[in-house]
Structure formats: C-alpha cells, structure tokens
Amino acid sequence: PRSTLFPYTTLFRSKKAIENIYDPIEGGFFRYAETDDWDIPHYEKMAGLNAGTVLLLYKVNEENPNPKFIEVAQQSIHYLSNTLYDEETGSFLSFQAADTSYYFLNENRRKNVKPPLVISKVFTDHLAVTLTYFLDVLDYSKDNNLENKVIHSLDFLSGMILNNKRIYHFYTIKEKDRKSTRLNSSHSEI
C-alpha cells in the first residue's frame, strides 16, 4: 500500500540519498550514512542490503516512476552479480569490506588500484536474506543472468545443508576449495 511506502519514497526521491550512499562508478549501495546529512557513507557494501534496496527501488518506481530508480536498480544488480557473486562456488558472498580511500577515487584512478576485499565467506543468514529479496526482484527484472545466479546460490545453500546435515552460521571459501569442490569449506555451527 501507498502509505507504507511513503517514508521510503521520500527518502529515495531525495537526490542526496542516491548520490551519497550509492556508488555511481561500480554500482551498489554503501551500508549506511555515518552522518545525519548523508554526506559520509560507511563504505561497506552488503549483499542483502543491496538486494533489498533494489527491490525497494522497483516498488517505489511503481508508485512514482522515475528512470533513475530503474537505472540504479539495474546497476546495483550488475554490481551484485559481478562483484559479490563467486562463480566457482556458485553463490553470492555476503559483503565487500569498507575502504574509504578507494571510494574517494574517480573511475580512472580506481582502475589502477586494487578494489576493496570481497570477504570469502557465505554467511547463511545473509545469503537467505539476499535470496529472499532477489526472488521478489525477479518479478520486476527479467534478468536471466540474475535468475541463474539465484538458482545456483539456492543450490549451494541447500547442498551445504544436505551434505552437512545441519545449518552452519558461515562457510569460508578457501583458495584450494575454489580449485576443487565447493562443498569443502570451513564453517561455524549454529
């Protein structure tokens, strides 16, 4: 309903919010703003938060159509699919570390430096949240690439649960595992 979307609509209609917590170069939203005026973001990018924000952008666009919402949503999907998705394990990872100095660089300068570290762990709760949002996003975006990655991530998660006969808090993807099977990861039991 319109009344439940109103606070979010106001937020996302604000040019300042999209400009200051969104990465216009690589796509994706930063975790939160560290100041009340939205001028300083916390530069960590979380998969679940981004997937939820993409869904929110599509929903807000239904109420208040704006091509910028769709553009930012699609760029964020691209970021998630290319940066926070691990092809070898077949799953979305949970987050990319914050790196203040990197995000101050322009596009050309970023090409010459190493990007912030993507943490090689799949946190099951974060993955579940990410996939829940993406299942709804697929109603708006007919992105076959995203759909395939969601299916592979569901397969990864269910495989980990079925093979271990329990749910772990996280799975660490080791370098040697990337070259062999994706199911030989260290973990923490819930």
Coordinates of C-alpha atoms in Angstrom, one line a residue:
P1 CA 0.0 0.0 0.0
R2 CA 1.0 3.5 -0.7
S3 CA 1.0 4.6 3.0
T4 CA 3.7 2.0 3.9
L5 CA 5.9 3.1 1.0
F6 CA 5.7 6.8 1.8
P7 CA 8.7 7.2 4.1
Y8 CA 10.9 5.2 1.6
T9 CA 9.5 7.1 -1.4
T10 CA 10.5 10.4 0.3
L11 CA 14.0 9.0 1.0
F12 CA 14.7 7.7 -2.4
R13 CA 13.2 10.7 -4.2
S14 CA 15.9 12.6 -2.4
K15 CA 18.8 13.1 -4.9
K16 CA 21.1 13.4 -2.0
A17 CA 20.4 9.9 -0.7
I18 CA 21.2 8.3 -4.0
E19 CA 24.2 10.4 -4.7
N20 CA 25.8 9.9 -1.3
I21 CA 25.1 6.3 -0.3
Y22 CA 25.2 4.9 -3.9
D23 CA 28.4 4.2 -5.8
P24 CA 27.8 5.7 -9.2
I25 CA 31.0 4.2 -10.6
E26 CA 30.7 0.5 -9.8
G27 CA 27.1 0.4 -8.6
G28 CA 25.7 -0.8 -5.3
F29 CA 24.8 1.0 -2.1
F30 CA 27.0 1.5 0.9
R31 CA 25.8 0.1 4.2
Y32 CA 24.7 3.4 5.8
A33 CA 25.4 7.0 6.2
E34 CA 27.6 7.9 9.1
T35 CA 26.3 11.5 9.4
D36 CA 22.8 12.9 9.7
D37 CA 23.3 14.9 6.5
W38 CA 24.1 11.7 4.5
D39 CA 27.5 13.2 3.4
I40 CA 29.7 10.5 4.7
P41 CA 28.8 6.9 4.0
H42 CA 30.1 3.8 5.7
Y43 CA 31.8 2.3 2.6
E44 CA 31.0 -1.4 3.2
K45 CA 28.6 -3.0 0.7
M46 CA 26.4 -5.7 1.9
A47 CA 24.7 -8.2 -0.5
G48 CA 21.4 -8.4 1.5
L49 CA 21.1 -4.7 1.9
N50 CA 21.7 -4.1 -1.8
A51 CA 19.2 -6.8 -2.9
G52 CA 16.6 -5.2 -0.6
T53 CA 17.4 -1.7 -1.9
V54 CA 17.0 -3.0 -5.5
L55 CA 13.6 -4.4 -4.6
L56 CA 12.6 -1.2 -2.9
L57 CA 13.7 0.9 -5.9
Y58 CA 11.4 -1.2 -8.2
K59 CA 8.5 -0.9 -5.7
V60 CA 8.9 2.8 -5.3
N61 CA 9.2 3.2 -9.1
E62 CA 5.7 1.6 -9.4
E63 CA 4.3 4.4 -7.2
N64 CA 6.5 7.2 -8.6
P65 CA 8.0 6.3 -11.9
N66 CA 11.5 7.6 -12.3
P67 CA 14.0 6.2 -14.8
K68 CA 16.8 6.9 -12.3
F69 CA 15.3 4.3 -9.9
I70 CA 15.4 1.7 -12.6
E71 CA 18.9 2.7 -13.8
V72 CA 20.3 2.5 -10.2
A73 CA 18.5 -0.8 -9.6
Q74 CA 20.0 -2.4 -12.7
Q75 CA 23.5 -1.0 -11.9
S76 CA 23.2 -2.5 -8.4
I77 CA 22.1 -5.9 -9.8
H78 CA 25.2 -5.7 -12.1
Y79 CA 27.4 -4.9 -9.1
L80 CA 26.0 -7.8 -7.1
S81 CA 26.2 -10.2 -10.0
N82 CA 29.8 -9.3 -10.9
T83 CA 31.4 -8.4 -7.6
L84 CA 29.6 -10.2 -4.8
Y85 CA 28.9 -13.4 -6.8
D86 CA 31.6 -16.1 -6.7
E87 CA 31.4 -18.1 -9.9
E88 CA 33.4 -21.0 -8.6
T89 CA 31.3 -21.7 -5.5
G90 CA 28.1 -20.7 -7.3
S91 CA 26.9 -18.4 -4.6
F92 CA 26.5 -14.8 -3.6
L93 CA 29.0 -13.8 -1.0
S94 CA 28.0 -11.6 1.9
F95 CA 29.9 -8.3 1.7
Q96 CA 32.7 -6.2 0.3
A97 CA 34.9 -4.6 3.0
A98 CA 34.8 -0.8 3.6
D99 CA 37.7 1.1 2.1
T100 CA 37.4 4.9 2.4
S101 CA 40.4 5.8 0.3
Y102 CA 39.3 3.6 -2.7
Y103 CA 35.8 5.2 -2.9
F104 CA 37.2 8.7 -3.0
L105 CA 39.0 7.9 -6.3
N106 CA 37.4 8.7 -9.7
E107 CA 36.8 5.9 -12.2
N108 CA 40.1 6.2 -14.0
R109 CA 42.1 6.1 -10.7
R110 CA 40.1 3.1 -9.5
K111 CA 41.3 1.1 -12.5
N112 CA 44.9 1.4 -11.2
V113 CA 44.3 0.2 -7.7
K114 CA 43.1 -3.0 -6.0
P115 CA 39.4 -2.8 -5.1
P116 CA 38.3 -3.4 -1.6
L117 CA 38.4 -7.0 -0.4
V118 CA 35.3 -9.2 -1.0
I119 CA 35.1 -11.4 2.0
S120 CA 35.3 -15.1 1.0
K121 CA 32.6 -16.2 3.3
V122 CA 29.0 -17.1 2.8
F123 CA 27.0 -16.2 5.9
T124 CA 23.9 -18.3 5.7
D125 CA 21.6 -15.7 7.2
H126 CA 22.9 -13.0 4.8
L127 CA 22.5 -15.3 1.9
A128 CA 19.0 -16.2 2.9
V129 CA 18.0 -12.5 3.1
T130 CA 19.7 -11.8 -0.2
L131 CA 17.9 -14.6 -2.0
T132 CA 14.6 -13.7 -0.4
Y133 CA 14.8 -10.2 -1.9
F134 CA 16.1 -11.4 -5.2
L135 CA 13.2 -13.8 -5.6
D136 CA 10.9 -10.8 -5.5
V137 CA 13.2 -8.7 -7.7
L138 CA 12.8 -11.3 -10.4
D139 CA 9.2 -10.2 -10.7
Y140 CA 10.4 -6.8 -11.8
S141 CA 13.6 -7.6 -13.6
K142 CA 13.6 -10.4 -16.2
D143 CA 17.4 -10.7 -15.9
N144 CA 18.2 -14.3 -16.8
N145 CA 21.7 -13.9 -15.5
L146 CA 20.4 -12.9 -12.1
E147 CA 17.9 -15.7 -12.1
N148 CA 20.6 -18.3 -12.8
K149 CA 22.7 -16.9 -10.0
V150 CA 19.8 -17.0 -7.6
I151 CA 19.2 -20.7 -8.6
H152 CA 22.9 -21.6 -8.2
S153 CA 23.0 -19.8 -4.8
L154 CA 19.9 -21.8 -3.7
D155 CA 21.6 -25.0 -4.9
F156 CA 24.8 -24.0 -3.0
L157 CA 22.9 -23.4 0.2
S158 CA 20.8 -26.5 0.0
G159 CA 23.9 -28.6 -0.9
M160 CA 25.8 -27.3 2.2
I161 CA 22.8 -28.1 4.4
L162 CA 22.2 -31.6 2.9
N163 CA 25.8 -32.6 2.9
N164 CA 26.5 -31.5 6.4
K165 CA 23.0 -32.4 7.8
R166 CA 22.9 -29.1 9.7
I167 CA 23.0 -25.4 9.1
Y168 CA 26.2 -23.5 9.7
H169 CA 26.5 -19.8 10.5
F170 CA 29.0 -19.3 7.7
Y171 CA 31.1 -21.1 5.2
T172 CA 34.6 -20.0 4.5
I173 CA 35.7 -20.5 0.9
K174 CA 39.4 -21.4 0.9
E175 CA 41.6 -20.9 -2.1
K176 CA 42.2 -24.6 -2.5
D177 CA 38.4 -25.2 -2.4
R178 CA 37.9 -22.9 -5.4
K179 CA 40.0 -25.2 -7.5
S180 CA 38.3 -28.4 -6.3
T181 CA 34.8 -28.8 -4.9
R182 CA 32.7 -26.0 -3.5
L183 CA 31.5 -28.2 -0.6
N184 CA 34.8 -28.5 1.3
S185 CA 34.6 -25.2 3.3
S186 CA 35.3 -24.5 6.9
H187 CA 32.3 -23.5 8.9
S188 CA 30.8 -22.4 12.2
E189 CA 28.0 -24.3 13.6
I190 CA 24.8 -22.5 14.7

